[in-house]
Coordinates of C-alpha atoms and ligand atoms in Angstrom, one line a residue:
M1 CA -54.0 84.7 66.7
A2 CA -55.6 87.9 66.3
A3 CA -56.6 89.3 63.5
A4 CA -54.3 91.8 61.6
G5 CA -55.8 95.6 62.2
G6 CA -58.1 95.7 59.4
K7 CA -62.1 96.1 59.8
L8 CA -64.5 95.4 57.1
P9 CA -64.3 97.9 54.7
S10 CA -68.2 99.4 54.4
S11 CA -69.0 98.0 51.4
G12 CA -71.7 95.5 51.7
S13 CA -74.6 94.9 54.4
R14 CA -72.3 93.2 57.3
S15 CA -71.7 95.1 60.5
S16 CA -67.8 97.2 60.2
K17 CA -67.0 95.5 63.3
D18 CA -66.7 92.4 61.7
P19 CA -62.9 91.5 61.2
A20 CA -61.5 91.6 57.4
V21 CA -61.0 88.1 56.6
M22 CA -58.8 88.0 52.3
F23 CA -59.5 85.3 50.4
I24 CA -57.1 84.2 47.7
V25 CA -58.0 83.1 44.3
G26 CA -55.6 80.0 42.8
S27 CA -56.4 80.1 39.5
K28 CA -52.9 81.6 38.6
I29 CA -50.9 81.6 41.2
Q30 CA -48.3 78.4 41.5
K31 CA -49.7 76.1 44.7
V32 CA -46.0 76.8 46.5
R33 CA -47.1 80.3 46.3
L34 CA -50.2 80.1 47.2
I35 CA -49.1 78.0 49.9
H36 CA -46.6 80.2 50.5
M37 CA -49.0 84.0 50.6
K38 CA -51.1 81.6 53.0
K39 CA -48.0 81.6 55.4
S40 CA -46.8 84.7 55.6
A41 CA -50.4 86.3 56.0
N42 CA -51.2 83.5 58.7
K43 CA -48.2 84.3 60.3
K44 CA -48.9 87.9 60.4
G45 CA -52.3 87.7 62.2
F46 CA -54.4 87.5 59.0
L47 CA -57.6 85.6 58.4
V48 CA -57.6 84.3 55.8
D49 CA -60.7 82.1 54.5
E50 CA -59.7 78.5 52.9
T51 CA -63.3 78.1 51.7
L52 CA -65.7 81.2 49.8
S53 CA -68.1 82.0 52.7
E54 CA -69.9 85.0 54.5
K55 CA -67.3 86.0 55.9
V56 CA -64.7 87.0 53.7
T57 CA -64.2 90.5 53.3
H58 CA -61.4 90.4 50.5
I59 CA -60.8 88.8 47.7
I60 CA -57.1 88.3 46.5
S61 CA -56.5 87.4 42.4
E62 CA -53.3 87.2 39.9
L63 CA -56.8 87.7 37.5
E64 CA -57.0 90.7 35.9
T65 CA -61.2 91.7 35.1
Q66 CA -63.7 91.1 38.3
D67 CA -65.6 88.9 35.5
Q68 CA -62.7 86.7 34.9
V69 CA -63.1 86.2 39.0
V70 CA -66.3 85.8 39.2
K71 CA -65.9 83.2 36.9
S72 CA -62.7 80.9 37.8
L73 CA -64.6 81.1 41.7
K74 CA -67.8 79.4 40.2
K75 CA -66.3 77.3 38.8
S76 CA -63.8 75.8 42.3
H77 CA -67.2 76.9 44.4
P78 CA -70.3 75.4 42.5
S79 CA -71.8 75.2 45.5
S80 CA -71.0 79.5 46.8
D81 CA -73.0 82.4 45.8
V82 CA -70.3 83.7 44.2
E83 CA -72.1 87.2 42.9
K84 CA -73.0 88.1 46.2
I85 CA -70.2 87.6 47.4
C86 CA -68.2 89.1 45.7
G87 CA -70.4 91.9 45.1
Q88 CA -70.0 92.9 49.0
C89 CA -66.2 92.1 49.3
H90 CA -63.4 93.9 47.8
V91 CA -61.9 92.1 44.7
V92 CA -58.5 93.7 44.9
T93 CA -55.0 92.5 43.0
L94 CA -52.0 90.6 44.3
E95 CA -50.3 94.1 44.7
Y96 CA -52.6 95.1 47.8
F97 CA -52.0 92.1 49.2
T98 CA -48.4 92.9 49.0
S99 CA -49.0 95.9 50.6
C100 CA -51.0 94.4 53.2
M101 CA -48.2 92.4 54.0
E102 CA -45.9 95.1 54.0
E103 CA -47.8 97.3 56.5
G104 CA -49.0 94.3 58.6
I105 CA -53.0 95.4 58.4
F106 CA -55.3 95.3 55.8
V107 CA -54.3 98.3 54.2
E108 CA -56.5 101.2 52.9
V109 CA -58.1 99.9 49.5
C110 CA -57.6 102.1 46.7
D111 CA -59.2 102.2 43.2
H112 CA -55.8 101.2 41.4
H113 CA -55.8 98.1 43.8
R114 CA -59.3 97.2 42.8
L115 CA -59.4 94.6 39.9
K116 CA -61.5 96.1 37.0
T117 CA -64.8 94.5 35.6
G118 CA -65.3 94.1 32.0
K119 CA -63.3 92.4 29.3
R120 CA -59.6 91.6 29.9
V121 CA -57.6 94.1 27.7
A122 CA -54.1 93.4 26.7
P123 CA -51.5 95.1 28.3
I124 CA -50.0 95.9 25.1
M125 CA -53.4 97.8 23.7
Q126 CA -53.5 99.3 26.9
S127 CA -49.6 101.2 26.7
K128 CA -49.9 101.8 23.1
T129 CA -50.4 105.6 23.3
E130 CA -48.8 107.9 20.5
E131 CA -45.7 109.5 22.7
N132 CA -44.6 106.5 23.4
P133 CA -45.6 103.8 20.6
Y134 CA -45.1 100.0 22.2
E135 CA -45.4 96.7 19.9
N136 CA -44.5 93.6 21.8
A137 CA -42.2 92.9 19.3
K138 CA -40.9 89.2 18.8
Y139 CA -37.2 90.8 18.5
C140 CA -35.5 93.1 20.3
C141 CA -34.5 94.4 17.4
Q142 CA -37.8 95.8 16.7
R143 CA -38.8 97.7 20.0
I144 CA -37.9 100.5 21.7
T145 CA -35.6 99.5 24.4
P146 CA -34.6 103.1 26.4
L147 CA -31.3 103.3 28.2
H148 CA -33.4 104.2 31.2
S149 CA -36.0 101.9 32.3
V150 CA -38.9 101.7 34.5
N151 CA -38.7 98.1 35.4
K152 CA -34.9 97.9 36.5
K153 CA -35.3 96.2 39.2
F154 CA -36.9 93.4 38.1
S155 CA -34.9 93.4 34.3
D156 CA -31.0 94.0 37.2
A157 CA -32.3 91.2 39.0
L158 CA -32.7 89.2 35.9
E159 CA -29.7 90.0 34.1
L160 CA -28.1 89.4 37.9
L161 CA -29.4 85.1 37.1
E162 CA -28.0 85.9 33.3
K163 CA -24.3 86.7 34.5
H164 CA -25.2 83.5 37.9
A165 CA -25.8 81.0 34.5
D166 CA -23.5 82.1 32.0
F167 CA -20.6 81.7 35.3
L168 CA -21.8 78.0 35.7
G169 CA -20.9 77.7 31.8
G170 CA -21.8 74.6 29.9
D171 CA -24.5 74.7 27.5
N172 CA -27.0 74.3 29.0
N173 CA -26.5 77.3 31.3
L174 CA -25.3 79.8 28.4
G175 CA -28.9 78.8 27.1
R176 CA -30.3 79.7 30.8
A177 CA -28.3 83.0 30.4
L178 CA -29.7 84.2 27.1
A179 CA -33.1 82.6 28.4
F180 CA -33.3 85.6 31.7
R181 CA -31.0 88.0 29.0
K182 CA -34.6 87.7 26.3
A183 CA -37.0 88.2 29.1
S184 CA -35.1 90.9 31.0
A185 CA -34.6 92.9 27.4
A186 CA -38.3 92.4 27.4
L187 CA -39.0 94.4 30.1
R188 CA -36.8 96.5 29.7
A189 CA -38.6 97.4 26.9
Y190 CA -41.9 97.7 28.3
P191 CA -42.4 101.3 28.9
K192 CA -45.3 100.8 32.1
Q193 CA -44.2 99.6 35.5
I194 CA -45.3 95.7 35.6
K195 CA -47.9 96.2 38.6
S196 CA -48.6 92.4 38.3
M197 CA -48.4 89.4 36.5
G198 CA -50.9 90.0 34.1
D199 CA -48.3 92.2 33.0
V200 CA -45.9 90.2 31.8
E201 CA -48.1 87.2 30.8
D202 CA -48.5 87.9 26.6
L203 CA -44.7 89.3 26.5
Y204 CA -42.8 87.6 24.4
D205 CA -39.4 86.0 25.1
L206 CA -41.3 85.3 28.9
K207 CA -44.4 83.5 27.4
G208 CA -42.4 80.0 28.6
G209 CA -40.0 81.7 31.2
K210 CA -41.3 79.7 34.1
H211 CA -38.8 80.7 36.0
C212 CA -38.1 84.3 35.2
K213 CA -41.9 84.5 36.2
R214 CA -41.4 82.8 39.8
I215 CA -38.3 85.9 40.2
I216 CA -41.1 88.6 38.8
Q217 CA -43.7 87.3 40.9
E218 CA -41.5 87.4 44.5
L219 CA -40.4 90.7 43.5
L220 CA -43.9 92.2 43.0
E221 CA -44.9 91.0 46.3
D222 CA -42.1 90.3 48.3
G223 CA -40.6 93.4 47.1
F224 CA -36.9 90.8 46.8
S225 CA -36.4 87.4 45.1
T226 CA -35.3 84.6 47.5
E227 CA -33.4 83.5 44.9
V228 CA -31.4 86.9 43.8
E229 CA -30.3 87.4 47.4
N230 CA -28.7 84.2 47.9
I231 CA -26.2 84.8 44.8
Q232 CA -25.9 88.0 46.1
G233 CA -25.1 86.4 49.2
D234 CA -22.6 83.4 47.8
E235 CA -19.4 83.2 47.6
W236 CA -18.2 81.5 44.6
F237 CA -20.5 84.2 42.9
E238 CA -18.8 86.8 44.7
V239 CA -15.4 84.9 43.6
M240 CA -16.2 84.4 40.7
Q241 CA -17.5 88.0 39.7
A242 CA -14.0 89.8 41.4
F243 CA -11.9 86.6 39.0
T244 CA -13.6 87.9 35.8
G245 CA -13.0 91.3 37.4
I246 CA -9.5 90.7 35.9
F247 CA -9.0 91.5 32.2
G248 CA -8.3 88.4 30.2
C249 CA -10.2 85.8 32.2
G250 CA -13.3 84.8 31.2
P251 CA -15.9 82.2 33.2
A252 CA -13.6 79.1 32.8
T253 CA -10.8 80.2 34.0
A254 CA -12.3 81.7 36.7
R255 CA -14.1 78.7 37.3
K256 CA -11.0 76.5 37.1
W257 CA -9.0 79.2 40.1
Y258 CA -12.0 78.7 42.0
D259 CA -11.8 75.0 42.3
L260 CA -8.0 74.7 42.7
G261 CA -8.8 77.2 45.5
H262 CA -8.5 80.4 45.5
R263 CA -10.2 83.0 46.7
T264 CA -8.7 85.6 46.4
L265 CA -6.4 88.3 44.0
D266 CA -3.7 87.2 46.5
D267 CA -4.0 83.9 46.2
I268 CA -3.9 84.4 42.8
R269 CA -0.7 87.0 42.5
R270 CA 0.6 83.9 44.3
S271 CA 0.4 80.8 43.0
E272 CA -1.2 81.0 39.8
Y273 CA 1.4 84.5 38.1
S274 CA 3.5 81.8 36.0
N275 CA 0.5 80.6 34.2
L276 CA -1.1 83.7 33.6
S277 CA -0.4 85.5 30.1
I278 CA 0.7 88.6 29.6
E279 CA -3.1 90.6 29.6
Q280 CA -4.1 88.9 32.7
R281 CA -1.3 90.2 34.6
K282 CA -2.1 93.4 33.6
G283 CA -5.5 92.6 34.5
L284 CA -4.6 92.1 38.0
E285 CA -1.6 95.0 37.9
H286 CA -4.1 97.4 37.2
F287 CA -7.1 95.5 38.8
T288 CA -8.5 98.8 40.5
D289 CA -8.3 101.4 37.5
L290 CA -9.9 98.9 35.4
N291 CA -12.4 98.0 37.7
T292 CA -14.0 101.3 37.7
P293 CA -16.2 102.4 35.3
V294 CA -14.8 104.8 32.5
T295 CA -16.8 108.6 32.9
R296 CA -18.4 109.7 29.6
R297 CA -15.5 113.3 30.4
E298 CA -12.6 110.8 30.4
A299 CA -14.3 108.4 27.3
E300 CA -14.5 111.8 25.7
K301 CA -11.0 112.5 27.1
I302 CA -9.1 109.4 25.4
H303 CA -11.3 110.2 22.1
S304 CA -10.1 113.7 21.6
I305 CA -6.2 112.4 22.1
V306 CA -7.2 109.2 20.1
K307 CA -8.5 111.5 16.9
T308 CA -5.9 113.8 17.3
E309 CA -3.0 111.7 16.6
A310 CA -5.0 110.1 13.6
E311 CA -6.1 113.1 12.2
R312 CA -2.5 114.0 11.9
I313 CA -1.2 110.9 10.5
L314 CA -4.6 110.4 8.0
P315 CA -6.3 114.2 7.2
G316 CA -10.1 113.0 6.9
V317 CA -10.3 109.8 9.2
T318 CA -13.5 110.1 11.5
V319 CA -12.8 108.4 14.9
I320 CA -16.5 107.2 15.8
M321 CA -17.0 106.5 19.7
T322 CA -19.4 103.5 19.3
G323 CA -20.1 100.8 22.3
G324 CA -22.0 102.0 25.2
F325 CA -21.1 105.4 25.0
I326 CA -22.8 106.0 21.6
R327 CA -26.1 104.1 23.6
G328 CA -26.1 107.1 25.8
K329 CA -24.5 105.2 28.2
D330 CA -22.4 107.9 31.7
S331 CA -20.1 105.1 32.5
G332 CA -18.6 101.8 30.9
H333 CA -16.1 99.2 31.1
D334 CA -14.0 100.2 28.0
V335 CA -13.7 103.0 25.3
D336 CA -14.7 101.3 21.4
F337 CA -13.4 103.6 19.1
L338 CA -14.2 102.6 15.0
I339 CA -12.1 104.7 12.4
S340 CA -12.4 104.5 8.8
H341 CA -11.7 106.8 5.7
P342 CA -14.2 107.7 3.8
E343 CA -11.2 105.9 1.1
E344 CA -12.0 102.4 1.1
G345 CA -8.2 101.1 2.4
R346 CA -6.9 104.1 3.3
E347 CA -7.3 103.1 6.8
E348 CA -5.1 100.4 6.0
E349 CA -1.2 101.2 7.7
L350 CA -2.5 103.5 9.7
L351 CA -3.0 101.3 12.9
A352 CA 0.6 100.4 13.4
Q353 CA 1.4 104.1 13.0
L354 CA -1.3 106.0 15.0
L355 CA -0.4 103.1 18.1
Q356 CA 3.2 104.3 17.8
N357 CA 2.6 107.9 17.8
L358 CA 0.3 106.9 21.4
R359 CA 3.3 104.1 22.8
A360 CA 3.2 107.2 25.6
H361 CA -0.3 106.1 26.2
L362 CA -0.6 102.8 25.9
I363 CA 0.4 100.2 29.0
Y364 CA -0.9 97.3 26.9
T365 CA -1.6 96.6 23.4
D366 CA -3.1 93.4 21.8
V367 CA -2.7 93.5 18.1
Q368 CA -4.4 91.4 15.7
R369 CA -4.5 91.9 11.4
N370 CA -7.7 92.0 9.5
T371 CA -8.8 88.2 8.6
Y372 CA -12.0 89.5 6.5
G373 CA -10.3 89.0 2.8
E374 CA -10.1 85.1 4.1
A375 CA -13.8 83.9 3.7
P376 CA -16.9 85.1 2.1
I377 CA -19.8 86.9 4.2
S378 CA -22.3 83.9 4.0
V379 CA -19.4 81.8 5.1
K380 CA -18.3 83.8 8.2
R381 CA -22.1 83.3 9.6
Q382 CA -22.2 84.5 12.9
S383 CA -18.7 83.8 14.3
V384 CA -17.8 86.1 17.7
M385 CA -15.6 88.0 17.1
D386 CA -15.2 89.8 13.9
H387 CA -12.8 90.0 11.1
F388 CA -11.4 93.9 11.1
E389 CA -8.0 94.6 12.3
R390 CA -8.0 96.1 15.7
C391 CA -6.3 96.6 19.1
F392 CA -7.3 95.6 22.7
S393 CA -5.5 98.0 24.5
I394 CA -5.2 99.5 28.2
F395 CA -4.8 103.5 27.4
K396 CA -2.5 105.3 30.3
L397 CA -5.1 108.7 31.5
P398 CA -3.3 111.5 32.8
K399 CA -5.8 112.9 35.4
D400 CA -4.4 115.7 35.5
E401 CA -7.5 117.9 33.7
D402 CA -5.1 119.7 31.9
V403 CA -2.9 117.2 30.3
V404 CA -3.9 116.0 27.0
T405 CA -1.7 116.2 24.8
T406 CA 0.4 113.0 23.9
S407 CA 4.1 114.6 24.9
G408 CA 2.7 115.2 29.0
I409 CA 3.2 111.8 30.4
D410 CA 6.2 110.0 31.9
E411 CA 7.6 107.7 29.9
E412 CA 8.9 105.3 32.7
R413 CA 6.1 103.1 31.7
I414 CA 7.1 99.5 29.7
H415 CA 5.4 99.1 26.5
A416 CA 3.1 96.2 25.6
D417 CA 4.9 95.5 22.3
E418 CA 8.6 95.5 24.0
E419 CA 7.4 93.8 27.5
E420 CA 9.1 91.4 28.8
P421 CA 7.1 91.3 32.6
S422 CA 9.8 92.1 35.5
S423 CA 10.2 89.3 38.5
P424 CA 7.0 88.9 39.6
C425 CA 7.7 89.5 43.4
K426 CA 8.8 92.6 42.2
K427 CA 5.4 94.4 41.4
L428 CA 3.1 91.9 43.4
K429 CA 2.1 91.0 46.4
T430 CA 3.4 87.8 47.9
S431 CA 2.5 88.4 51.3
G432 CA -0.7 86.3 52.4
R433 CA -4.6 88.2 52.3
S434 CA -4.0 92.1 51.4
S435 CA -5.8 94.2 54.1
G436 CA -8.7 96.2 53.8
S437 CA -10.8 94.3 50.3
T438 CA -11.1 90.9 50.0
H439 CA -9.2 91.5 46.3
G440 CA -6.8 94.2 47.2
T441 CA -4.3 95.0 44.3
S442 CA -0.7 95.7 44.1
E443 CA -2.4 99.6 42.4
N444 CA -0.9 102.3 43.1
E445 CA -3.0 104.9 45.0
S446 CA -1.2 108.1 44.1
K447 CA -0.1 108.0 39.9
S448 CA -1.1 110.5 38.2
W449 CA -2.7 108.7 35.6
I450 CA -6.1 105.9 35.9
A451 CA -5.9 102.8 33.6
R452 CA -8.0 102.5 30.9
R453 CA -9.5 99.8 28.8
V454 CA -10.1 101.3 24.6
D455 CA -10.6 98.9 21.8
F456 CA -9.2 100.3 18.8
V457 CA -11.1 98.9 14.8
M458 CA -10.2 99.7 11.4
T459 CA -12.6 99.7 9.4
P460 CA -12.8 100.1 5.6
A461 CA -15.1 102.3 4.0
S462 CA -17.4 99.7 2.2
Q463 CA -17.7 97.9 5.3
H464 CA -18.4 100.9 8.5
A465 CA -22.3 101.1 8.5
F466 CA -22.1 96.9 9.8
A467 CA -19.7 97.6 12.1
L468 CA -21.0 100.6 13.9
M469 CA -23.8 98.7 14.0
G470 CA -21.9 95.6 15.2
W471 CA -20.0 98.0 17.9
T472 CA -22.7 100.1 18.5
G473 CA -24.1 97.1 20.4
S474 CA -25.7 96.8 22.3
R475 CA -24.7 92.8 21.6
M476 CA -28.5 92.0 22.6
F477 CA -29.6 94.6 19.7
C478 CA -26.9 92.8 18.0
R479 CA -28.3 89.1 18.6
S480 CA -31.5 90.2 17.9
I481 CA -31.2 92.2 14.5
R482 CA -28.9 89.2 13.2
D483 CA -31.2 86.7 13.6
Y484 CA -34.3 88.5 12.6
A485 CA -32.2 88.9 9.6
N486 CA -32.1 84.9 9.0
K487 CA -35.4 83.8 10.2
E488 CA -37.3 86.4 9.1
M489 CA -35.7 87.7 5.8
N490 CA -33.5 84.9 4.7
M491 CA -30.3 87.0 5.6
I492 CA -27.0 86.5 7.7
L493 CA -25.9 90.0 8.8
T494 CA -22.4 90.6 10.2
S495 CA -19.7 93.0 11.5
H496 CA -18.9 93.1 7.8
G497 CA -22.0 93.0 5.9
L498 CA -25.5 91.9 4.7
F499 CA -26.2 88.8 2.5
D500 CA -28.8 88.4 0.8
K501 CA -29.3 84.1 0.0
V502 CA -32.2 83.9 -1.6
N503 CA -31.0 86.6 -4.4
N504 CA -27.3 85.3 -3.5
C505 CA -25.6 88.6 -3.5
S506 CA -24.8 91.7 -0.9
L507 CA -26.5 94.5 0.2
E508 CA -24.5 98.0 0.5
A509 CA -25.1 100.6 3.1
K510 CA -23.6 103.9 4.0
T511 CA -25.5 104.1 6.8
E512 CA -27.2 101.9 10.0
R513 CA -30.1 103.6 8.4
E514 CA -30.1 101.9 5.2
I515 CA -29.3 98.1 6.5
F516 CA -32.6 98.7 8.5
Q517 CA -34.0 99.3 5.0
H518 CA -32.7 96.2 3.3
L519 CA -34.1 94.5 6.4
N520 CA -37.9 96.3 6.0
L521 CA -37.1 97.6 10.1
T522 CA -38.1 100.3 11.7
Y523 CA -34.9 102.5 12.3
R524 CA -34.4 102.8 16.2
E525 CA -31.5 105.3 17.2
P526 CA -28.8 103.8 19.5
H527 CA -30.1 105.5 22.7
E528 CA -33.5 103.2 21.5
R529 CA -31.4 100.0 22.0
N530 CA -30.0 99.0 25.1
C531 CA -31.8 95.5 25.3
Ligands
CTP1 N1 -18.1 93.4 20.1 C1 -17.6 93.2 19.3 N2 -16.3 92.2 18.7 C2 -15.8 92.2 20.0 C3 -16.2 93.1 21.4 C4 -17.2 93.6 21.4 O1 -18.6 93.3 18.4 N3 -14.3 91.3 20.2 C5 -19.3 94.3 20.7 C6 -20.6 93.2 21.0 O2 -21.1 92.9 20.7 C7 -21.1 95.1 21.4 C8 -20.2 96.3 21.2 O3 -19.1 96.0 20.7 O4 -22.4 95.6 21.0 C9 -19.3 97.1 22.1 O5 -19.0 96.1 23.4 P1 -18.6 96.6 24.7 O6 -17.3 97.0 25.1 O7 -18.1 95.1 25.3 O8 -19.8 96.5 25.4 P2 -20.4 98.0 25.5 O9 -22.1 98.0 25.8 O10 -19.7 98.9 25.2 O11 -20.2 98.1 27.0 P3 -19.4 98.7 28.1 O12 -20.0 100.3 28.1 O13 -19.8 97.8 30.0 O14 -17.8 99.0 27.4
MN2 MN1 -17.6 99.4 25.7
MN3 MN1 -15.5 97.0 24.0

């Protein structure tokens, strides 16, 4: 096979007519990976030397410095004049190799392709600057994790694997899901673009992560990951994604439906309707709306409606929009409100009245009373759900920009509390698969409003700061700060308070800053908690 494009680079003493030959240093590259690299290079017509000879023009390595390459080659090729060979050719990164594979020729060697001479500098030290302090901290609550990461390509891939593992379920897979998420969080916080495997090797949460590293390596070398693409093209995954998109349907139910042979929303409407909870029925009915991201503008409109109504009932009340929006996201899957009053306990009774006054907007409500009085904080530990009085709802938001008052809406639709779903046949398609989208819905395209998921959470003043932290998220940030509190400070942090196990007492906080102080942590703004 003819050698791919390249001629000998101008370094060294050989004739520029000699063909370019690459040698790949095996050190730090997985065996299968190495074989794959050599195969694809050969396939594309590149000459690859198996033994380090003087013909070699490009030495490709995953190591970080030329010194390391020389050291490694001396070990593997004791009979070669390693220093001389390295001296007369280009010693370059895997990124260079990837560029060559993409272009099909030996591309020009630029400065950033060349391995540095001298000792290796830890990536953390390199990136630590005044403007962008980065610490390769153990817990993600110690790091700054911005909304927009330069390593999105990598974190997105790992989060897809997280979702896949989450869908599979079972303790083992849930553990894997968390490991993927932790790795993705580490990459999201890393302020520089990942360019080589050397950049990630020292990152916490990637140290033992062989699987994660393999994915990152594939992305670095090939620009894509076969495993990720396989998941994206997988029917089971696609169906699981659609089913879990139904409000009230988690992975376990979705798996059950898949195993029963269901593949579309219409299958569920047809065969499972009588088994569905009211929540799931509503989720199916408003599937398209609820799977269309809520925009910040819509969230602000809802905020204004809720706030106006709450203030009318209880002057001095605070209605804070939390969740993804407070972290700077432009859209989200729902809108989260924390409702409180500076005077302890004044918020009691408010929710019922508020929902009553907002009834024209509410298509569905699931109200739960508070249970924080029932167990001391030290017992509650890190239970999944907190214990505030709350309402998970579906909110009907008028599409008309001008209509923001509660009176502007038609009330023809039933409310959740009065709801007894009418015959399924009336609302749901009973015919075969709908045309167009595989997961068609029965929603009315021409309606003047859009259904939005809204969470209301009622917090007493003394617990408000803790609740704010819990509901600001991200989920990973909260998991991490609770883990940190427990392991590093011997304290229990929940959305209700902070308990010091050593001194056997609760620590009060009026603001999130005070919670960080109690925990000896640098304060992180909500927009820095996007892990
Ligand atoms: N949360 C919680 N208890 C729940 C639901 C949510 O404590 N029953 C917390 C989550 O841990 C998260 C925050 O509230 O930190 C917001 O949850 P959620 O709305 O699910 O996520 P967002 O980050 O707001 O993402 P999105 O923008 O998609 O809504
Ligand atoms: Mn949210
Ligand atoms: Mn929510």
